[in-house]
Short mmCIF file of C-alpha atoms in Angstrom, two decimals:
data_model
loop_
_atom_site.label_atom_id
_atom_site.label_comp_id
_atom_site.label_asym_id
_atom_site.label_seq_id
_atom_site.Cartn_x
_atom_site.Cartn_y
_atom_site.Cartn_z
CA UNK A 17 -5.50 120.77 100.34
CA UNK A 18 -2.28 122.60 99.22
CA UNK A 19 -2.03 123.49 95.65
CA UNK A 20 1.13 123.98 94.05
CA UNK A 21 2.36 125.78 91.24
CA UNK A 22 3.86 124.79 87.90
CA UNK A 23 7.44 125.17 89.01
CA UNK A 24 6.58 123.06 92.28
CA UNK A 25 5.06 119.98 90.65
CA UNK A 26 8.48 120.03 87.98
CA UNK A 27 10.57 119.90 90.56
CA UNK A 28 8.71 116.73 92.21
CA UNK A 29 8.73 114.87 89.33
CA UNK A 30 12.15 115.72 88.78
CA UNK A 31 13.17 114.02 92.42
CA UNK A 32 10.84 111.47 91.64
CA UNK A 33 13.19 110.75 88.30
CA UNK A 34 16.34 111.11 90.43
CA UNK A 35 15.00 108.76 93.30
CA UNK A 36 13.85 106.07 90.69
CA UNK A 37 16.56 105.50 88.72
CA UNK A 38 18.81 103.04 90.14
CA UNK A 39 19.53 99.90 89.28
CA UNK A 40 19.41 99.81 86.24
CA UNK A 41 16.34 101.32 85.83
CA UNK A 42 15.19 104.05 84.25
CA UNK A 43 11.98 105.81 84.52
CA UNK A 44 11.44 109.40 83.69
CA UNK A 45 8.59 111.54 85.08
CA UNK A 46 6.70 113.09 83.08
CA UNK A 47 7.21 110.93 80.17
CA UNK A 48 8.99 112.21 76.49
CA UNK A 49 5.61 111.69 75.18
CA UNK A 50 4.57 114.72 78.08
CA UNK A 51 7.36 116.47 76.27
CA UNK A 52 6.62 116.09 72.67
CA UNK A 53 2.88 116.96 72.84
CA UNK A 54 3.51 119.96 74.78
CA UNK A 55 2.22 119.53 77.89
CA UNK A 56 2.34 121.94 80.80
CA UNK A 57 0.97 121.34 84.22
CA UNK A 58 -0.97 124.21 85.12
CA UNK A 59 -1.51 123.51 89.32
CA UNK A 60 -1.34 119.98 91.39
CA UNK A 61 -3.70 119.92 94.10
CA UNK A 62 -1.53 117.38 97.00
CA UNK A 63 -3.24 114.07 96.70
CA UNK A 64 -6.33 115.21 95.05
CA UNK A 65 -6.04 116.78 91.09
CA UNK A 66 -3.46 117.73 88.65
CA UNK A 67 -4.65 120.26 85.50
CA UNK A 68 -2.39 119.90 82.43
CA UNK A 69 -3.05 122.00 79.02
CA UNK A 70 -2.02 120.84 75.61
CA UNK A 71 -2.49 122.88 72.13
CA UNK A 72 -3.78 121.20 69.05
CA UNK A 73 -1.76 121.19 66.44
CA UNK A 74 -2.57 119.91 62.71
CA UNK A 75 -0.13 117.02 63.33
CA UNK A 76 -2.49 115.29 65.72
CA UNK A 77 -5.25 115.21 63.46
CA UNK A 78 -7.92 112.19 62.02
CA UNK A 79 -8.73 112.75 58.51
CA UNK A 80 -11.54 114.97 59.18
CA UNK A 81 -9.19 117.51 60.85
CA UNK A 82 -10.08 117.03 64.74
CA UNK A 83 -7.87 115.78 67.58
CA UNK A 84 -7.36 111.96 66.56
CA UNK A 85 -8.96 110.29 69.48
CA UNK A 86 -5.57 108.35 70.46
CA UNK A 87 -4.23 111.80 71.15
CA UNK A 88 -7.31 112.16 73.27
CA UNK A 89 -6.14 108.94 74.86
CA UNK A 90 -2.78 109.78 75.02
CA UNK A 91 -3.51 113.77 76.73
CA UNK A 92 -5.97 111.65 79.25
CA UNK A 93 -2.84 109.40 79.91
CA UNK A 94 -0.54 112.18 80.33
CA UNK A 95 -2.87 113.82 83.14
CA UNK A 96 -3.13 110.55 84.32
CA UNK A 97 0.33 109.08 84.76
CA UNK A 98 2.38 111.85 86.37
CA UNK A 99 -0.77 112.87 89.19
CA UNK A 100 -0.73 108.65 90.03
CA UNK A 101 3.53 109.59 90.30
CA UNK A 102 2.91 112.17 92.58
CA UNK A 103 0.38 110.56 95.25
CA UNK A 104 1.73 107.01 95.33
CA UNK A 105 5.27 108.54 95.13
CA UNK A 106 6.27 104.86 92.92
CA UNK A 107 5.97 103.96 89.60
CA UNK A 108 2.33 102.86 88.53
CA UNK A 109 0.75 101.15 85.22
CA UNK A 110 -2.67 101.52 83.98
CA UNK A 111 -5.07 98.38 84.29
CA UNK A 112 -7.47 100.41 82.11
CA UNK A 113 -8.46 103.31 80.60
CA UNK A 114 -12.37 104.32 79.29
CA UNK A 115 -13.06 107.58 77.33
CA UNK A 116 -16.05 109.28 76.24
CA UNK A 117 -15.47 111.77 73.19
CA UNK A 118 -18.10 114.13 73.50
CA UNK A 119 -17.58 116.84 70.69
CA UNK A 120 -14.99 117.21 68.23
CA UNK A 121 -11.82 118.72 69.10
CA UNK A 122 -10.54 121.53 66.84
CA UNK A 123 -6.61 122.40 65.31
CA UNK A 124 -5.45 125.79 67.26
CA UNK A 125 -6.88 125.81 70.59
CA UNK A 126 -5.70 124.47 73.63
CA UNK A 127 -7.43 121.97 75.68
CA UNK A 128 -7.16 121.19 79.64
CA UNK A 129 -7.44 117.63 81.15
CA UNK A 130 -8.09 117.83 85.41
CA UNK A 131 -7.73 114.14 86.04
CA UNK A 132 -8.75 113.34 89.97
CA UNK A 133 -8.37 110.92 92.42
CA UNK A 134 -11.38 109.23 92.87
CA UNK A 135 -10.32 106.40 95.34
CA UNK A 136 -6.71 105.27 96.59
CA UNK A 137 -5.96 101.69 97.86
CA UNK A 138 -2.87 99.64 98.62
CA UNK A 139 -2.19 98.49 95.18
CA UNK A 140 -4.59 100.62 93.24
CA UNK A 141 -5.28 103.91 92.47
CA UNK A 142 -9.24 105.26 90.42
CA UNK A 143 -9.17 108.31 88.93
CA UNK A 144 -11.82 110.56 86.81
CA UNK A 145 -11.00 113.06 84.53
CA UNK A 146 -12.48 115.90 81.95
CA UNK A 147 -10.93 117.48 78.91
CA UNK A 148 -12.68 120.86 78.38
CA UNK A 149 -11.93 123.96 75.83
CA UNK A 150 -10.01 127.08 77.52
CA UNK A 151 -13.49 128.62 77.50
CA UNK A 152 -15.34 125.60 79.74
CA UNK A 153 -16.72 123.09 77.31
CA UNK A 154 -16.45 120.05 77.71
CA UNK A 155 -14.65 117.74 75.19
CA UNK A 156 -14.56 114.39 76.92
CA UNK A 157 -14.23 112.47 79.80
CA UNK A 158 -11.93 109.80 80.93
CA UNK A 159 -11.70 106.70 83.58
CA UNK A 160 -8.95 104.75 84.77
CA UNK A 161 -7.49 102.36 86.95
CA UNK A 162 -3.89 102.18 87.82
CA UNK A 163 -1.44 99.10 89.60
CA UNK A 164 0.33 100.41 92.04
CA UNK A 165 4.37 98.71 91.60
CA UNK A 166 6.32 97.96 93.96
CA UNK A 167 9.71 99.37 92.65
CA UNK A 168 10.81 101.26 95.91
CA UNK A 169 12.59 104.96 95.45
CA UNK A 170 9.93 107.11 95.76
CA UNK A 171 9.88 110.90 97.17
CA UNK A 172 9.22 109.98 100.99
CA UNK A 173 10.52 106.39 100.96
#
């Protein structure tokens, strides 16, 4: 499997933007929430795993001071969403999303989601995925399912 770097991945999204806006549509890869909290992809493995880090910061916090576990949900998502871009090369919407918070997440460090592909169908895609401290430890895992859509404009159409 070919990896890519940083730079790479951007620029495939940035087609992917290009290719799927017509019509009146508009659909921007990765999202502004990608934006907003941060995000960097770190390396896209073709059709297999994307890594993406986000840092903590005190505006994300529950009121005991740890990552609020939306923003969990939401950093999950954000792994999520742009890898299920890249290897059905069309739009997709999650059916469902299950997470299991493992340990607290702290203000000031930065945490990395992998998300994988698990399984690839027609109309759906299964992924896994992990959110673990820069040092290894695991902070949570995450399942989903995603709906392919059938908007056409894709990278490769």
């Amino acid at each position: 499997m070919q990896t890519l770097s940083t730079q790479e991945t951007q620029a495939i999204l940035k087609e992917m933007t290009e290719n799927f806006n017509h019509g009146g549509r508009k659909i921007t890869v990765p999202p502004p929430i990608f934006v907003a909290m941060n995000a960097e992809i770190i390396s896209y493995t073709k059709g297999k795993s994307i890594t993406v880090s986000f840092p903590v910061t005190e505006d994300q916090t529950n009121p005991m001071g740890m990552m609020q576990g939306g923003v969990i949900a939401a950093a999950f998502d954000n792994a999520f969403g742009p890898l299920s871009y890249l290897v059905a090369k069309r739009p997709t919407t999650t059916i469902d999303m299950n997470i299991q918070y493992i340990r607290g997440v702290a203000v000031g460090q930065k945490v990395i989601v992998t998300a994988s592909i698990e399984a690839k169908g027609f109309s759906t895609i299964h992924m896994v995925g992990e959110m673990r401290t820069e040092k290894d430890k695991l902070l949570a895992t995450a399942t989903t399912n995603l709906l392919i859509l059938k908007i056409p404009g894709g990278v490769g159409e």
